[in-house]
Amino acid sequence: MIDRILKSSEVRVRSSHPLPSPYAITVTPLRIIIFLIIIFLLIFGFFPVRDSRESKHPRSWIVVGLVVGIVIGGYWLGVTKSTSVPDIQNGIPVWGQSIRISILGVLSGSVIGGILGIAGGYLLRFIVRRAIHNVSAIVGKIF
């Protein structure tokens, strides 16, 4: 029925494939590699560590977690994007996008993201250090 209405209409509507949802998860080789690296670090990071010295690593994981948390949290809570509904004019869809930035959202998101980033930095500092130590111990036993 819709096809019949479109064929009888004076305005020509271009049929196209629907755009993917902005929240659609697409699987790419890069995302698979990143996922496997994260799983690898988590597996080797939770093994017990023997003969481990006190951590002499700088607290750069915590600082990086803080900065990344501030940026992601501020963007997530402070910036909203909205697209307009397509307006069909002679078969050509016209798209519009507006970006709104809320100062209060950016500030509150930065504070929340900073706190979560510090916690994530401590967790990564612990897990990555153990994972590196465990992998080097396994490689040392093999070779």
Short mmCIF file of C-alpha atoms in Angstrom, two decimals:
data_model
loop_
_atom_site.label_atom_id
_atom_site.label_comp_id
_atom_site.label_asym_id
_atom_site.label_seq_id
_atom_site.Cartn_x
_atom_site.Cartn_y
_atom_site.Cartn_z
CA MET A 1 0.00 0.00 0.00
CA ILE A 2 2.82 2.41 0.84
CA ASP A 3 4.56 1.63 -2.44
CA ARG A 4 1.37 2.39 -4.34
CA ILE A 5 1.00 5.76 -2.56
CA LEU A 6 4.61 6.64 -3.26
CA LYS A 7 4.27 5.76 -6.95
CA SER A 8 1.15 7.89 -7.34
CA SER A 9 2.65 10.84 -5.48
CA GLU A 10 3.96 13.83 -7.41
CA VAL A 11 7.03 14.08 -5.20
CA ARG A 12 9.65 11.48 -6.02
CA VAL A 13 10.95 9.79 -2.93
CA ARG A 14 14.34 8.24 -3.20
CA SER A 15 14.38 4.80 -1.65
CA SER A 16 17.47 4.21 0.38
CA HIS A 17 18.59 1.87 3.06
CA PRO A 18 17.81 3.06 6.56
CA LEU A 19 20.69 4.56 8.44
CA PRO A 20 22.07 2.48 11.29
CA SER A 21 21.05 3.47 14.76
CA PRO A 22 23.57 5.79 16.44
CA TYR A 23 23.73 3.28 19.29
CA ALA A 24 24.36 0.28 17.04
CA ILE A 25 27.45 -1.73 17.96
CA THR A 26 29.53 -2.56 14.94
CA VAL A 27 32.22 -5.20 15.10
CA THR A 28 35.50 -4.19 13.51
CA PRO A 29 38.90 -5.88 13.65
CA LEU A 30 40.27 -3.04 15.79
CA ARG A 31 37.49 -3.46 18.35
CA ILE A 32 38.07 -7.21 18.46
CA ILE A 33 41.81 -6.68 19.08
CA ILE A 34 41.13 -4.14 21.84
CA PHE A 35 38.61 -6.50 23.43
CA LEU A 36 41.10 -9.39 23.37
CA ILE A 37 43.85 -7.23 24.90
CA ILE A 38 41.51 -6.19 27.73
CA ILE A 39 40.50 -9.81 28.37
CA PHE A 40 44.18 -10.84 28.29
CA LEU A 41 45.11 -8.17 30.85
CA LEU A 42 42.19 -9.09 33.10
CA ILE A 43 43.01 -12.80 33.04
CA PHE A 44 46.70 -12.34 33.80
CA GLY A 45 46.00 -9.46 36.18
CA PHE A 46 43.98 -11.59 38.57
CA PHE A 47 46.56 -14.40 38.91
CA PRO A 48 48.45 -14.30 42.20
CA VAL A 49 51.86 -12.62 42.09
CA ARG A 50 54.91 -14.25 43.63
CA ASP A 51 58.23 -12.56 44.35
CA SER A 52 56.83 -9.15 43.58
CA ARG A 53 58.57 -6.05 44.87
CA GLU A 54 56.88 -2.91 46.04
CA SER A 55 55.45 -0.92 43.16
CA LYS A 56 57.91 1.67 41.89
CA HIS A 57 55.66 2.72 39.06
CA PRO A 58 54.72 6.37 39.05
CA ARG A 59 51.14 7.13 39.77
CA SER A 60 50.63 8.02 36.13
CA TRP A 61 47.76 5.52 35.83
CA ILE A 62 45.83 7.55 38.38
CA VAL A 63 46.54 10.86 36.66
CA VAL A 64 45.60 9.42 33.27
CA GLY A 65 42.42 7.95 34.76
CA LEU A 66 41.57 11.34 36.26
CA VAL A 67 42.05 13.22 32.98
CA VAL A 68 40.20 10.64 30.88
CA GLY A 69 37.38 10.49 33.45
CA ILE A 70 37.00 14.27 33.42
CA VAL A 71 36.86 14.45 29.64
CA ILE A 72 34.49 11.51 29.16
CA GLY A 73 32.25 12.42 32.10
CA GLY A 74 32.02 16.07 31.08
CA TYR A 75 31.15 15.13 27.51
CA TRP A 76 28.70 12.42 28.51
CA LEU A 77 26.65 14.57 30.88
CA GLY A 78 27.20 18.01 29.36
CA VAL A 79 26.91 17.63 25.60
CA THR A 80 23.77 16.56 23.80
CA LYS A 81 23.41 16.10 20.06
CA SER A 82 20.10 16.00 18.28
CA THR A 83 19.32 15.42 14.65
CA SER A 84 16.33 16.84 12.89
CA VAL A 85 13.75 14.70 11.15
CA PRO A 86 14.53 14.34 7.45
CA ASP A 87 12.63 16.81 5.32
CA ILE A 88 12.15 15.37 1.85
CA GLN A 89 12.47 17.98 -0.87
CA ASN A 90 12.51 16.58 -4.38
CA GLY A 91 13.68 13.20 -3.13
CA ILE A 92 16.73 14.53 -1.28
CA PRO A 93 16.75 14.15 2.51
CA VAL A 94 17.97 17.20 4.37
CA TRP A 95 19.64 16.51 7.70
CA GLY A 96 20.35 18.94 10.46
CA GLN A 97 22.22 18.47 13.70
CA SER A 98 22.29 20.67 16.76
CA ILE A 99 24.77 20.41 19.61
CA ARG A 100 23.91 21.76 23.04
CA ILE A 101 26.48 22.22 25.78
CA SER A 102 25.35 22.57 29.37
CA ILE A 103 27.94 24.16 31.66
CA LEU A 104 26.38 22.59 34.76
CA GLY A 105 26.28 19.20 33.02
CA VAL A 106 29.92 19.50 31.99
CA LEU A 107 31.01 20.44 35.51
CA SER A 108 29.01 17.74 37.27
CA GLY A 109 30.05 15.15 34.68
CA SER A 110 33.68 16.17 35.13
CA VAL A 111 33.50 15.71 38.89
CA ILE A 112 31.78 12.32 38.63
CA GLY A 113 34.08 11.24 35.79
CA GLY A 114 37.15 12.39 37.72
CA ILE A 115 36.20 10.30 40.76
CA LEU A 116 35.46 7.25 38.63
CA GLY A 117 38.67 7.88 36.64
CA ILE A 118 40.79 7.90 39.80
CA ALA A 119 39.18 4.64 40.92
CA GLY A 120 39.77 3.15 37.47
CA GLY A 121 43.37 4.38 37.52
CA TYR A 122 44.03 2.60 40.82
CA LEU A 123 42.42 -0.56 39.46
CA LEU A 124 44.41 -0.44 36.22
CA ARG A 125 47.65 0.26 38.08
CA PHE A 126 47.04 -2.87 40.11
CA ILE A 127 45.83 -5.14 37.29
CA VAL A 128 48.30 -4.07 34.58
CA ARG A 129 51.27 -4.35 36.92
CA ARG A 130 50.27 -7.87 37.95
CA ALA A 131 49.54 -8.87 34.35
CA ILE A 132 52.97 -7.69 33.15
CA HIS A 133 54.68 -9.51 36.02
CA ASN A 134 52.76 -12.74 35.38
CA VAL A 135 53.35 -12.70 31.63
CA SER A 136 57.08 -12.06 32.10
CA ALA A 137 57.26 -14.94 34.62
CA ILE A 138 55.50 -17.31 32.21
CA VAL A 139 57.69 -16.22 29.28
CA GLY A 140 60.78 -16.60 31.51
CA LYS A 141 59.82 -20.20 32.36
CA ILE A 142 59.18 -21.09 28.72
CA PHE A 143 62.35 -19.60 27.30
#
